[in-house]
PDB file of C-alpha atoms in Angstrom:
ATOM      1  CA  MET A   1      64.327  55.512 211.709  1.00  0.00           C
ATOM      2  CA  LEU A   2      64.406  53.871 215.148  1.00  0.00           C
ATOM      3  CA  LYS A   3      64.209  50.085 215.371  1.00  0.00           C
ATOM      4  CA  THR A   4      63.912  48.138 218.744  1.00  0.00           C
ATOM      5  CA  VAL A   5      66.009  44.648 218.167  1.00  0.00           C
ATOM      6  CA  VAL A   6      64.646  42.209 220.892  1.00  0.00           C
ATOM      7  CA  PHE A   7      66.284  38.776 221.830  1.00  0.00           C
ATOM      8  CA  ASP A   8      66.313  36.698 224.971  1.00  0.00           C
ATOM      9  CA  THR A   9      69.633  36.166 226.722  1.00  0.00           C
ATOM     10  CA  PRO A  10      70.847  33.053 228.662  1.00  0.00           C
ATOM     11  CA  ARG A  11      71.382  32.533 232.487  1.00  0.00           C
ATOM     12  CA  GLY A  12      73.888  34.671 234.336  1.00  0.00           C
ATOM     13  CA  ASP A  13      76.741  36.854 232.081  1.00  0.00           C
ATOM     14  CA  ALA A  14      76.494  36.148 228.581  1.00  0.00           C
ATOM     15  CA  LEU A  15      78.081  37.640 225.243  1.00  0.00           C
ATOM     16  CA  VAL A  16      75.280  37.890 222.866  1.00  0.00           C
ATOM     17  CA  ASP A  17      76.245  38.711 218.797  1.00  0.00           C
ATOM     18  CA  ILE A  18      73.587  41.281 217.618  1.00  0.00           C
ATOM     19  CA  THR A  19      75.349  41.953 214.097  1.00  0.00           C
ATOM     20  CA  ALA A  20      73.030  40.308 211.767  1.00  0.00           C
ATOM     21  CA  HIS A  21      69.630  41.797 213.777  1.00  0.00           C
ATOM     22  CA  VAL A  22      71.286  45.563 213.520  1.00  0.00           C
ATOM     23  CA  GLN A  23      72.275  44.636 209.992  1.00  0.00           C
ATOM     24  CA  GLN A  24      68.648  43.716 209.049  1.00  0.00           C
ATOM     25  CA  ALA A  25      67.287  46.813 210.698  1.00  0.00           C
ATOM     26  CA  ILE A  26      69.663  48.441 208.268  1.00  0.00           C
ATOM     27  CA  ASP A  27      68.431  46.788 205.200  1.00  0.00           C
ATOM     28  CA  GLU A  28      65.028  47.594 206.083  1.00  0.00           C
ATOM     29  CA  SER A  29      65.834  51.254 206.340  1.00  0.00           C
ATOM     30  CA  GLY A  30      67.191  51.605 202.682  1.00  0.00           C
ATOM     31  CA  VAL A  31      69.564  54.040 204.138  1.00  0.00           C
ATOM     32  CA  GLY A  32      73.202  53.467 201.843  1.00  0.00           C
ATOM     33  CA  THR A  33      75.545  55.673 203.783  1.00  0.00           C
ATOM     34  CA  GLY A  34      74.974  57.010 207.040  1.00  0.00           C
ATOM     35  CA  LEU A  35      75.420  56.188 210.968  1.00  0.00           C
ATOM     36  CA  CYS A  36      73.707  53.526 213.022  1.00  0.00           C
ATOM     37  CA  ALA A  37      73.611  54.405 216.948  1.00  0.00           C
ATOM     38  CA  ILE A  38      73.016  51.384 218.926  1.00  0.00           C
ATOM     39  CA  VAL A  39      71.690  52.317 222.687  1.00  0.00           C
ATOM     40  CA  VAL A  40      71.015  49.501 225.142  1.00  0.00           C
ATOM     41  CA  PRO A  41      68.207  51.050 227.428  1.00  0.00           C
ATOM     42  CA  HIS A  42      69.345  48.328 230.467  1.00  0.00           C
ATOM     43  CA  THR A  43      71.191  48.989 233.817  1.00  0.00           C
ATOM     44  CA  THR A  44      72.768  45.444 233.689  1.00  0.00           C
ATOM     45  CA  ALA A  45      73.879  45.256 230.252  1.00  0.00           C
ATOM     46  CA  GLY A  46      75.789  46.897 227.764  1.00  0.00           C
ATOM     47  CA  ILE A  47      77.363  46.762 223.811  1.00  0.00           C
ATOM     48  CA  THR A  48      80.492  46.712 222.645  1.00  0.00           C
ATOM     49  CA  ILE A  49      82.661  46.050 219.161  1.00  0.00           C
ATOM     50  CA  ASN A  50      84.943  43.026 219.398  1.00  0.00           C
ATOM     51  CA  SER A  51      86.192  39.733 217.948  1.00  0.00           C
ATOM     52  CA  GLY A  52      83.333  37.232 216.753  1.00  0.00           C
ATOM     53  CA  LEU A  53      85.689  34.907 215.027  1.00  0.00           C
ATOM     54  CA  ASP A  54      86.693  32.857 218.248  1.00  0.00           C
ATOM     55  CA  PRO A  55      84.339  31.263 220.101  1.00  0.00           C
ATOM     56  CA  ALA A  56      86.308  31.466 223.102  1.00  0.00           C
ATOM     57  CA  THR A  57      86.777  35.017 222.895  1.00  0.00           C
ATOM     58  CA  PRO A  58      83.782  36.012 224.767  1.00  0.00           C
ATOM     59  CA  ASN A  59      84.707  33.832 227.218  1.00  0.00           C
ATOM     60  CA  ASP A  60      87.855  35.584 228.540  1.00  0.00           C
ATOM     61  CA  ILE A  61      86.323  38.811 228.410  1.00  0.00           C
ATOM     62  CA  LEU A  62      83.684  37.660 230.639  1.00  0.00           C
ATOM     63  CA  ALA A  63      86.211  35.907 233.010  1.00  0.00           C
ATOM     64  CA  ASP A  64      88.190  38.966 233.309  1.00  0.00           C
ATOM     65  CA  LEU A  65      85.165  41.279 233.922  1.00  0.00           C
ATOM     66  CA  LYS A  66      83.965  38.778 236.739  1.00  0.00           C
ATOM     67  CA  ARG A  67      87.644  39.130 238.279  1.00  0.00           C
ATOM     68  CA  LEU A  68      87.553  42.328 238.139  1.00  0.00           C
ATOM     69  CA  VAL A  69      83.678  42.882 239.526  1.00  0.00           C
ATOM     70  CA  PRO A  70      82.953  39.851 241.163  1.00  0.00           C
ATOM     71  CA  THR A  71      79.490  39.492 242.617  1.00  0.00           C
ATOM     72  CA  ARG A  72      79.337  39.870 246.405  1.00  0.00           C
ATOM     73  CA  VAL A  73      77.186  40.635 249.348  1.00  0.00           C
ATOM     74  CA  ASP A  74      78.806  43.787 250.556  1.00  0.00           C
ATOM     75  CA  PHE A  75      77.395  46.036 248.142  1.00  0.00           C
ATOM     76  CA  GLU A  76      75.153  49.163 249.223  1.00  0.00           C
ATOM     77  CA  HIS A  77      73.027  48.979 246.983  1.00  0.00           C
ATOM     78  CA  GLN A  78      71.477  45.227 246.460  1.00  0.00           C
ATOM     79  CA  TYR A  79      67.590  46.319 245.383  1.00  0.00           C
ATOM     80  CA  ASP A  80      67.442  43.052 243.720  1.00  0.00           C
ATOM     81  CA  THR A  81      70.624  40.803 244.085  1.00  0.00           C
ATOM     82  CA  PRO A  82      74.189  41.242 244.668  1.00  0.00           C
ATOM     83  CA  ALA A  83      74.583  39.798 241.030  1.00  0.00           C
ATOM     84  CA  ASP A  84      72.265  42.693 239.916  1.00  0.00           C
ATOM     85  CA  ALA A  85      74.868  45.415 241.898  1.00  0.00           C
ATOM     86  CA  ALA A  86      77.620  43.601 240.393  1.00  0.00           C
ATOM     87  CA  GLY A  87      75.635  43.768 236.773  1.00  0.00           C
ATOM     88  CA  HIS A  88      75.326  47.715 237.000  1.00  0.00           C
ATOM     89  CA  ILE A  89      79.050  48.357 237.889  1.00  0.00           C
ATOM     90  CA  LYS A  90      79.823  45.715 234.764  1.00  0.00           C
ATOM     91  CA  ALA A  91      77.413  47.664 232.424  1.00  0.00           C
ATOM     92  CA  THR A  92      78.933  50.803 233.738  1.00  0.00           C
ATOM     93  CA  LEU A  93      82.551  49.840 232.703  1.00  0.00           C
ATOM     94  CA  VAL A  94      81.461  48.695 229.267  1.00  0.00           C
ATOM     95  CA  GLY A  95      79.295  51.294 227.949  1.00  0.00           C
ATOM     96  CA  HIS A  96      75.427  51.402 226.860  1.00  0.00           C
ATOM     97  CA  SER A  97      76.303  52.643 223.150  1.00  0.00           C
ATOM     98  CA  VAL A  98      78.341  52.465 219.760  1.00  0.00           C
ATOM     99  CA  THR A  99      77.890  54.340 216.660  1.00  0.00           C
ATOM    100  CA  LEU A 100      79.034  52.503 213.157  1.00  0.00           C
ATOM    101  CA  VAL A 101      79.304  53.658 209.944  1.00  0.00           C
ATOM    102  CA  ILE A 102      76.969  52.383 207.043  1.00  0.00           C
ATOM    103  CA  GLU A 103      78.413  52.498 203.572  1.00  0.00           C
ATOM    104  CA  GLU A 104      76.833  51.162 200.671  1.00  0.00           C
ATOM    105  CA  GLY A 105      74.186  49.692 203.201  1.00  0.00           C
ATOM    106  CA  LYS A 106      76.610  47.825 205.171  1.00  0.00           C
ATOM    107  CA  LEU A 107      78.289  48.138 208.542  1.00  0.00           C
ATOM    108  CA  LEU A 108      81.677  49.351 208.382  1.00  0.00           C
ATOM    109  CA  LEU A 109      83.331  46.642 210.798  1.00  0.00           C
ATOM    110  CA  GLY A 110      86.579  45.015 210.427  1.00  0.00           C
ATOM    111  CA  HIS A 111      86.423  41.234 209.365  1.00  0.00           C
ATOM    112  CA  SER A 112      86.741  39.836 212.481  1.00  0.00           C
ATOM    113  CA  GLN A 113      84.180  42.535 214.348  1.00  0.00           C
ATOM    114  CA  SER A 114      81.239  41.752 215.925  1.00  0.00           C
ATOM    115  CA  ILE A 115      78.434  44.346 217.311  1.00  0.00           C
ATOM    116  CA  MET A 116      78.373  42.585 221.050  1.00  0.00           C
ATOM    117  CA  PHE A 117      75.590  42.828 223.577  1.00  0.00           C
ATOM    118  CA  TYR A 118      76.770  42.329 227.184  1.00  0.00           C
ATOM    119  CA  GLU A 119      73.924  40.264 229.305  1.00  0.00           C
ATOM    120  CA  PHE A 120      75.241  40.805 233.020  1.00  0.00           C
ATOM    121  CA  ASP A 121      71.992  39.546 234.941  1.00  0.00           C
ATOM    122  CA  GLY A 122      70.229  36.597 232.852  1.00  0.00           C
ATOM    123  CA  PRO A 123      68.122  35.316 231.367  1.00  0.00           C
ATOM    124  CA  ARG A 124      66.440  38.378 230.285  1.00  0.00           C
ATOM    125  CA  LYS A 125      64.184  39.715 227.455  1.00  0.00           C
ATOM    126  CA  ARG A 126      66.320  42.415 226.182  1.00  0.00           C
ATOM    127  CA  ARG A 127      66.070  45.265 223.668  1.00  0.00           C
ATOM    128  CA  ALA A 128      68.861  47.090 221.362  1.00  0.00           C
ATOM    129  CA  GLN A 129      67.584  50.524 220.206  1.00  0.00           C
ATOM    130  CA  VAL A 130      69.071  50.913 216.787  1.00  0.00           C
ATOM    131  CA  LYS A 131      68.654  54.490 215.075  1.00  0.00           C
ATOM    132  CA  ILE A 132      69.531  54.539 211.634  1.00  0.00           C
ATOM    133  CA  LEU A 133      70.432  58.139 209.999  1.00  0.00           C
ATOM    134  CA  GLY A 134      70.934  58.158 206.647  1.00  0.00           C
ATOM    135  CA  GLY A 135      73.162  61.122 204.878  1.00  0.00           C
TER     136      GLY A 135
END
């Protein structure tokens, strides 16, 4: 089963917890045991697994990504804006997919783990493609 999750992101850089959206797709699939692959089909966005418990965690992660890849006007590629160019690099560093195990109809995540969608050039309407494979 392939499901596309659609959501809006805020302005600028942000981390959006999409765990509930992905779990809903698994619930709808009826798969009890298997794998769930999540792919982000955008060049200025990414995805990872990280802590969803402390609301300050995204602030620290985004601050260090901005420190590592600041928005600057001397990027060679600037089809849209310097922020768009910086977003391409950040997305490459973060990655565009994660794969998780499904057991008893639930994602196997640690107690503090969440699926975090990275937005590097918002606001936008974004998508995450969720492929569920039953075993």
